[in-house]
PDB file of C-alpha atoms in Angstrom:
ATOM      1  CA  UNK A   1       0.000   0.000   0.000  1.00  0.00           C
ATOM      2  CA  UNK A   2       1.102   3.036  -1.029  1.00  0.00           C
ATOM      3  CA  UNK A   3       2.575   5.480   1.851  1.00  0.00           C
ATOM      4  CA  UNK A   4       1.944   9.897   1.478  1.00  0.00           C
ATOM      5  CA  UNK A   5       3.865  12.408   2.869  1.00  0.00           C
ATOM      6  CA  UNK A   6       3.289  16.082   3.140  1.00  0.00           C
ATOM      7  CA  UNK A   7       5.779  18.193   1.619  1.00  0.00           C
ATOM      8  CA  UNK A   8       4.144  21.529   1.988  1.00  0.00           C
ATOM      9  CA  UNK A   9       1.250  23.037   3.292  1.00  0.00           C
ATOM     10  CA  UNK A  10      -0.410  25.672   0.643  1.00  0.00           C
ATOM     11  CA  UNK A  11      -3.673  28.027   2.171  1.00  0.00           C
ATOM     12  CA  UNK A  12      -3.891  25.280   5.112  1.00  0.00           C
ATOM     13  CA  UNK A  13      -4.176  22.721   2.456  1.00  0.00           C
ATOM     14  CA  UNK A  14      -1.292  19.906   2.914  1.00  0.00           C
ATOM     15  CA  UNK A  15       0.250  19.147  -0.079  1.00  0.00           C
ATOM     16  CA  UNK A  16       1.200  15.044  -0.479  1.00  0.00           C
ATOM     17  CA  UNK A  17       3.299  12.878  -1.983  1.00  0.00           C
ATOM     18  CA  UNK A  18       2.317   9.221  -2.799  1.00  0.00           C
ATOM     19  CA  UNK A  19       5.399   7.437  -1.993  1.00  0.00           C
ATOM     20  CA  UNK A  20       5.312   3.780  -3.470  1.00  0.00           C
ATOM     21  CA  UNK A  21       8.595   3.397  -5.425  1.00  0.00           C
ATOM     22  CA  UNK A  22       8.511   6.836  -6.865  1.00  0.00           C
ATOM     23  CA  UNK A  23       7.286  10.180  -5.565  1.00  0.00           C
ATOM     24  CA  UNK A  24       4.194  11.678  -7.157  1.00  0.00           C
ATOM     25  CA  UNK A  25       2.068  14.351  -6.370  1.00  0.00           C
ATOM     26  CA  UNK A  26      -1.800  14.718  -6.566  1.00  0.00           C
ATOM     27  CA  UNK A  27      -2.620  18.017  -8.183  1.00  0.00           C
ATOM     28  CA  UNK A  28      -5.670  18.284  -7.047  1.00  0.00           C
ATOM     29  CA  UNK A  29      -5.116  18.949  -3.460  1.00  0.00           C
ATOM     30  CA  UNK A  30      -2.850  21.584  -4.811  1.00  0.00           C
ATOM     31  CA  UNK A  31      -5.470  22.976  -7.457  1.00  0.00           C
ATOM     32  CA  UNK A  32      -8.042  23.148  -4.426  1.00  0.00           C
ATOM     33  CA  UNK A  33      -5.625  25.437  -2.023  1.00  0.00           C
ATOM     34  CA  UNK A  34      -5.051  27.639  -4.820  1.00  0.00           C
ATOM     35  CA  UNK A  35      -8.473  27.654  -6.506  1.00  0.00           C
ATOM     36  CA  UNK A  36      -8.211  26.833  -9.550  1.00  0.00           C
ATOM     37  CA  UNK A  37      -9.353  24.000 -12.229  1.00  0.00           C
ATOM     38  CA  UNK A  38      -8.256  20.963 -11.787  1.00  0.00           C
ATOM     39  CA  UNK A  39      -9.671  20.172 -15.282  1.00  0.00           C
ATOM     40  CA  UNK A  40      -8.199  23.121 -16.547  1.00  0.00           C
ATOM     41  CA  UNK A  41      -4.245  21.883 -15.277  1.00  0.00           C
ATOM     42  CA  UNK A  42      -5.473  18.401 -16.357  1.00  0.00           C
ATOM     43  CA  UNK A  43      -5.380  19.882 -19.859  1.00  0.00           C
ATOM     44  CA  UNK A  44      -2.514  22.230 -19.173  1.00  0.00           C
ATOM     45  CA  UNK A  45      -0.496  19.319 -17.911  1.00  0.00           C
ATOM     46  CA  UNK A  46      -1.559  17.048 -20.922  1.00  0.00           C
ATOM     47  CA  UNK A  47      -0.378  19.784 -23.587  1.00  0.00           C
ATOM     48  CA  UNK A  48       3.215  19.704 -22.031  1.00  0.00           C
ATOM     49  CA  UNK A  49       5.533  17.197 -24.022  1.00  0.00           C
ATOM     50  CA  UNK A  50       7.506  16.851 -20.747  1.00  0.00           C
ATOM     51  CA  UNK A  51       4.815  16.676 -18.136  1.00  0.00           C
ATOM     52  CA  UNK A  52       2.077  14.793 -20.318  1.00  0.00           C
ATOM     53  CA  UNK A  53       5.227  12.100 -20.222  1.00  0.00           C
ATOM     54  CA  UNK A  54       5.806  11.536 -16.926  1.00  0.00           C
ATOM     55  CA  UNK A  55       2.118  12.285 -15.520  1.00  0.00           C
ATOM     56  CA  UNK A  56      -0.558   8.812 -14.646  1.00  0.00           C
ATOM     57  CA  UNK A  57      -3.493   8.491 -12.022  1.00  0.00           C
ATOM     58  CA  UNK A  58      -2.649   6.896  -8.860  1.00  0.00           C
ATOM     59  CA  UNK A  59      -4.995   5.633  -5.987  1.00  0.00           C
ATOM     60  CA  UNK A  60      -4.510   8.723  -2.893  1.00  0.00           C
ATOM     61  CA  UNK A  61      -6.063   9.222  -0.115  1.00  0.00           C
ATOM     62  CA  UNK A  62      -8.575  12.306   0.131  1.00  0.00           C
ATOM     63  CA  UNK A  63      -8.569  15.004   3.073  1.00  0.00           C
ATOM     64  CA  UNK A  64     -11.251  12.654   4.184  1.00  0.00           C
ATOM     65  CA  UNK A  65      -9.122   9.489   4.505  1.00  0.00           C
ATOM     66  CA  UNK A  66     -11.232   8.092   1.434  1.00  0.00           C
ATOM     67  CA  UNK A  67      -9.073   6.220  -1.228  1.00  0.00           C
ATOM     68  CA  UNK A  68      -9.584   8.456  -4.645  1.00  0.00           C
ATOM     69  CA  UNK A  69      -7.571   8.089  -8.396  1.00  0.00           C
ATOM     70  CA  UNK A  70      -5.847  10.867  -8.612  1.00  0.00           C
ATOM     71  CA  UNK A  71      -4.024  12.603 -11.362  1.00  0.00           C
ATOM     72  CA  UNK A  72      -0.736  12.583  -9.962  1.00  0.00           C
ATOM     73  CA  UNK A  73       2.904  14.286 -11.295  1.00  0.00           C
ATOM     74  CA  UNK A  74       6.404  13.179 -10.232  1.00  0.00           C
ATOM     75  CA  UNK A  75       7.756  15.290  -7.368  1.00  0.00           C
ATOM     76  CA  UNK A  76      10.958  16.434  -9.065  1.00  0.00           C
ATOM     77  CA  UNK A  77       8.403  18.307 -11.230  1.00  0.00           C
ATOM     78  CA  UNK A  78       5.658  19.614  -9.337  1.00  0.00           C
ATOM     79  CA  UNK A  79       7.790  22.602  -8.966  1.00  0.00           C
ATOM     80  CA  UNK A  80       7.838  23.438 -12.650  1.00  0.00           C
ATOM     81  CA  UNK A  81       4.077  22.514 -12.953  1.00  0.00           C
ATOM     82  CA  UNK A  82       3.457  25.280 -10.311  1.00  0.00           C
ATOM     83  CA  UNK A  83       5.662  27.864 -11.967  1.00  0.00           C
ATOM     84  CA  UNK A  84       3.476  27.637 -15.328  1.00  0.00           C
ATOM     85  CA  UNK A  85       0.154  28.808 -12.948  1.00  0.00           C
ATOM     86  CA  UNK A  86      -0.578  32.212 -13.713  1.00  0.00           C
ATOM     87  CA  UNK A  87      -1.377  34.438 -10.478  1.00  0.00           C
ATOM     88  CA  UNK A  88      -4.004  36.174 -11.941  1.00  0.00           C
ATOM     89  CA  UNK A  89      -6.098  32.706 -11.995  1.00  0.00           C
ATOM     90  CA  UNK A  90      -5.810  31.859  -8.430  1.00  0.00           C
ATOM     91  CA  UNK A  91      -8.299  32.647  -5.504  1.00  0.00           C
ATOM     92  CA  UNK A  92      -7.097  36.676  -3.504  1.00  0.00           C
ATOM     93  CA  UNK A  93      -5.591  34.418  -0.621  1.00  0.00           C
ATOM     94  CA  UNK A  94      -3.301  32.143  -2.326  1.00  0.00           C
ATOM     95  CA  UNK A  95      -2.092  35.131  -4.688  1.00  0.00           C
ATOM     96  CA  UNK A  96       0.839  35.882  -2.894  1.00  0.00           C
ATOM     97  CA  UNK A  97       1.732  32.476  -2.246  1.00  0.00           C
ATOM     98  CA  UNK A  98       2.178  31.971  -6.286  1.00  0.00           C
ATOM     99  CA  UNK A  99       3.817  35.133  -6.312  1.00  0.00           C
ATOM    100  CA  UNK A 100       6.693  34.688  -3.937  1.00  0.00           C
ATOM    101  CA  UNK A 101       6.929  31.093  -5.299  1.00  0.00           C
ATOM    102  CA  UNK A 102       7.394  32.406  -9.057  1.00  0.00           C
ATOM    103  CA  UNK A 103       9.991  35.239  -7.759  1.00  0.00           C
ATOM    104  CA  UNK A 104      11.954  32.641  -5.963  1.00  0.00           C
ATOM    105  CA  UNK A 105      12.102  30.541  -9.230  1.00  0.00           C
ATOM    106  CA  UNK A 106      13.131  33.082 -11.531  1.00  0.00           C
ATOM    107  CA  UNK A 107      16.164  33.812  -8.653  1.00  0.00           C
ATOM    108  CA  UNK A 108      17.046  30.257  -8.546  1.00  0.00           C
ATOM    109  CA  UNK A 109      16.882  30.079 -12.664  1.00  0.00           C
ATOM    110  CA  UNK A 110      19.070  33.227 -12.705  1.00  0.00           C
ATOM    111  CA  UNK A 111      21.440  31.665 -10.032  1.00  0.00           C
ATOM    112  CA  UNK A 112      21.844  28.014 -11.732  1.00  0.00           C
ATOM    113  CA  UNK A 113      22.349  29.856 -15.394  1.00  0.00           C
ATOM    114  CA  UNK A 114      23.996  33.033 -14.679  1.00  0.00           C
ATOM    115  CA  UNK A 115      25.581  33.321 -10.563  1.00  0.00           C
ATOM    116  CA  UNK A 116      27.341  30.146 -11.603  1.00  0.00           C
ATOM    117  CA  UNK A 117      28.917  30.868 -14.465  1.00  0.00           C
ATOM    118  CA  UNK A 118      30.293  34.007 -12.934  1.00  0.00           C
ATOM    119  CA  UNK A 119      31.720  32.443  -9.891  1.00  0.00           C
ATOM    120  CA  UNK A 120      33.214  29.558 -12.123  1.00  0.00           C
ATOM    121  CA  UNK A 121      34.864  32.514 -14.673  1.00  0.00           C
ATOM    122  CA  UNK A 122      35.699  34.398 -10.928  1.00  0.00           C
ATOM    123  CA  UNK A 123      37.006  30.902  -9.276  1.00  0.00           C
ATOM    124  CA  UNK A 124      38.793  30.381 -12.712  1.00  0.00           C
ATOM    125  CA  UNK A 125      40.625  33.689 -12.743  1.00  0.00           C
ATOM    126  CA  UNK A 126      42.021  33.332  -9.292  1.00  0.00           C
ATOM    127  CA  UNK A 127      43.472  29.975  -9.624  1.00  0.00           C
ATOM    128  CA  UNK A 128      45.318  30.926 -12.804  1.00  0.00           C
ATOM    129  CA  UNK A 129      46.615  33.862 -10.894  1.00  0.00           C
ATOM    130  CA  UNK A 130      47.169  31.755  -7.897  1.00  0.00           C
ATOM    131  CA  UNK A 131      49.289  29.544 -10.425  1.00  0.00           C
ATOM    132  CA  UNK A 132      51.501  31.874 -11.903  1.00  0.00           C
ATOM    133  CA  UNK A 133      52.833  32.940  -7.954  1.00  0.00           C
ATOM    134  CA  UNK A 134      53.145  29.012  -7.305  1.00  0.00           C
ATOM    135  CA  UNK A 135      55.361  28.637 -10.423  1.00  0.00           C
ATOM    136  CA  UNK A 136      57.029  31.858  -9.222  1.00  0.00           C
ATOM    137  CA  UNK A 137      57.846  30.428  -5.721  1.00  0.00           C
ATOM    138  CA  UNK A 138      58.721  26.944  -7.088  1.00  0.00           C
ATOM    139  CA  UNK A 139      61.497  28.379  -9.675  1.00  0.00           C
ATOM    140  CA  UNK A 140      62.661  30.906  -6.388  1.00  0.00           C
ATOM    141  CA  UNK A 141      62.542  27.744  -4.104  1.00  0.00           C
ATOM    142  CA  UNK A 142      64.867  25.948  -6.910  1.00  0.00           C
ATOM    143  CA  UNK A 143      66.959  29.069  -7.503  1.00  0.00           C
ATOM    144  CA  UNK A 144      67.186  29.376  -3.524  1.00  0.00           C
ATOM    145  CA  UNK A 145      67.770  25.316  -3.105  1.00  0.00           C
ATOM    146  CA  UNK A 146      71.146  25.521  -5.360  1.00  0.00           C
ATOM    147  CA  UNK A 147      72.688  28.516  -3.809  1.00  0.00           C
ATOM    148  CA  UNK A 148      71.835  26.518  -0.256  1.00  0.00           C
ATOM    149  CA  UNK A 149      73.643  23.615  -1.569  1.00  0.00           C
ATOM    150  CA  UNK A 150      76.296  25.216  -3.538  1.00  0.00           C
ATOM    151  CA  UNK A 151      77.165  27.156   0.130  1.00  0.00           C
ATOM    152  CA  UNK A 152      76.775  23.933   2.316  1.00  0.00           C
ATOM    153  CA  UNK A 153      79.407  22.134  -0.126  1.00  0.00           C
ATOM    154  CA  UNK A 154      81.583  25.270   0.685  1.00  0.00           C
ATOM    155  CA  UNK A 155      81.411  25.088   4.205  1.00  0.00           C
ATOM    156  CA  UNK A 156      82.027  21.437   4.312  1.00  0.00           C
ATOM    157  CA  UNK A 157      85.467  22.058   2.518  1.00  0.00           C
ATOM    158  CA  UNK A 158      86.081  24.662   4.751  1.00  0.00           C
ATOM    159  CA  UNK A 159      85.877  22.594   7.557  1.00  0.00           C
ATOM    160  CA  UNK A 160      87.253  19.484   6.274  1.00  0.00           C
ATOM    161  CA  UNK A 161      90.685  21.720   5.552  1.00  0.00           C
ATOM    162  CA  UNK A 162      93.570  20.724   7.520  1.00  0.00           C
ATOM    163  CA  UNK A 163      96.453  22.434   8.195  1.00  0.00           C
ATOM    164  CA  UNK A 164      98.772  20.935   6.167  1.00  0.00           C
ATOM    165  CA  UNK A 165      96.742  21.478   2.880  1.00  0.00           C
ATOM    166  CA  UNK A 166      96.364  25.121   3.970  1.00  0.00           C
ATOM    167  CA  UNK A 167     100.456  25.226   4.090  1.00  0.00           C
ATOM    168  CA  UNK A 168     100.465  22.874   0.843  1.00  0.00           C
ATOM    169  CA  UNK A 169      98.758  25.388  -1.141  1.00  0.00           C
ATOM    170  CA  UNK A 170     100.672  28.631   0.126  1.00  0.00           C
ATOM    171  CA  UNK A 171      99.019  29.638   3.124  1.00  0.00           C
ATOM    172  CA  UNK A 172      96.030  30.421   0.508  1.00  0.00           C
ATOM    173  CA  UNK A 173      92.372  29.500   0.971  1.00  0.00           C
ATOM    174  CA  UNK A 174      91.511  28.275  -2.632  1.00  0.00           C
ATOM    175  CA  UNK A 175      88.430  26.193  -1.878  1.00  0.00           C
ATOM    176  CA  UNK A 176      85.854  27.405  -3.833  1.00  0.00           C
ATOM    177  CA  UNK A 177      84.843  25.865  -7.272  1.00  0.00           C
ATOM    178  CA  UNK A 178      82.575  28.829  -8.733  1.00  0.00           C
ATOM    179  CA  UNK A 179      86.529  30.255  -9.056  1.00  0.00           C
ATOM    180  CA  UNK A 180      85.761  32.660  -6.311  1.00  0.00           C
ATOM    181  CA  UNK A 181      89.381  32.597  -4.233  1.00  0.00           C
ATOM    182  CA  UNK A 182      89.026  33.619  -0.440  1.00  0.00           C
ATOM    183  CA  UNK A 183      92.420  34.637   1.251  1.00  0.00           C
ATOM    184  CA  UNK A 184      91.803  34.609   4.333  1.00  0.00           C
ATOM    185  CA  UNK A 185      95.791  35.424   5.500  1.00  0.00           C
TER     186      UNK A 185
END
């Protein structure tokens, strides 16, 4: 037996989904809050090439606990179904409601198409600037790594000297292989 859920409540009206393997939605509970034909979304919904496809009558239960067939829509599309009903057609009370609901969906169509293409060109920007100053840094770090090693083998030389090589090579402090001599007399 098939299980419903209320998703959201529209003029005091819940608003169900039949859950039996898929969500779908009853438009007529919807149709009622709002005040407007059911027939008339019948049709509206049977004109639509998407939701004509995906749209079947389903056994719900009523408001009154009564087992009806209802014309039902999947969930993930009631809330382009309710963006197609024009305000103007609804009961003064619900008006509002379809109002705020249609501004919110025009923000969130604005925000998927256009707010995220921004941030990805913004994101984009940044990380190619971010990658230029981490090539920078590597070739410094290299640059900075060879003169650390070039002075390290100096100073090991220096210390490994002895005396007698100092005297072997004239009292002179020749150590150096970048040809740099250091007399240190």
């Amino acid at each position: 037996m098939a299980q419903t859920k209320t998703v959201a409540v529209i003029n005091e009206s819940k608003i169900l989904v039949i859950e039996n393997g898929s969500k779908l939605v009853p438009i007529r509970p919807i149709c009622k809050a709002l005040g407007i034909d059911e027939d008339g979304q019948k049709r509206k919904i049977e004109n639509d090439d998407i939701l004509n496809s995906v749209a079947n009558l389903r056994l719900a239960t009523g408001s009154d606990g009564k087992q009806y067939e209802m014309f039902c829509i999947p969930f993930k599309y009631i809330f382009g179904w309710l963006f197609t009903i024009n305000p103007k057609n609804v009961k003064p009370e619900a008006r509002e409601f379809v109002l705020s609901y249609k501004k919110k969906c025009y923000d969130v169509l604005y925000q998927n198409f256009v707010d995220t293409q921004e941030f990805l060109e913004a994101k984009q920007k940044v990380i190619e600037e971010r990658l230029v100053l981490v090539d920078q840094a590597k070739a410094n770090f290299k640059n900075a790594k060879g003169v650390l090693d070039e002075e390290n083998k100096n100073l090991k030389k220096a210390r490994e000297l002895t005396f007698e090589e100092w005297l072997a090579n004239n009292r002179q402090m020749n150590l150096f292989e970048n040809g740099e001599e250091e007399n240190y007399d």
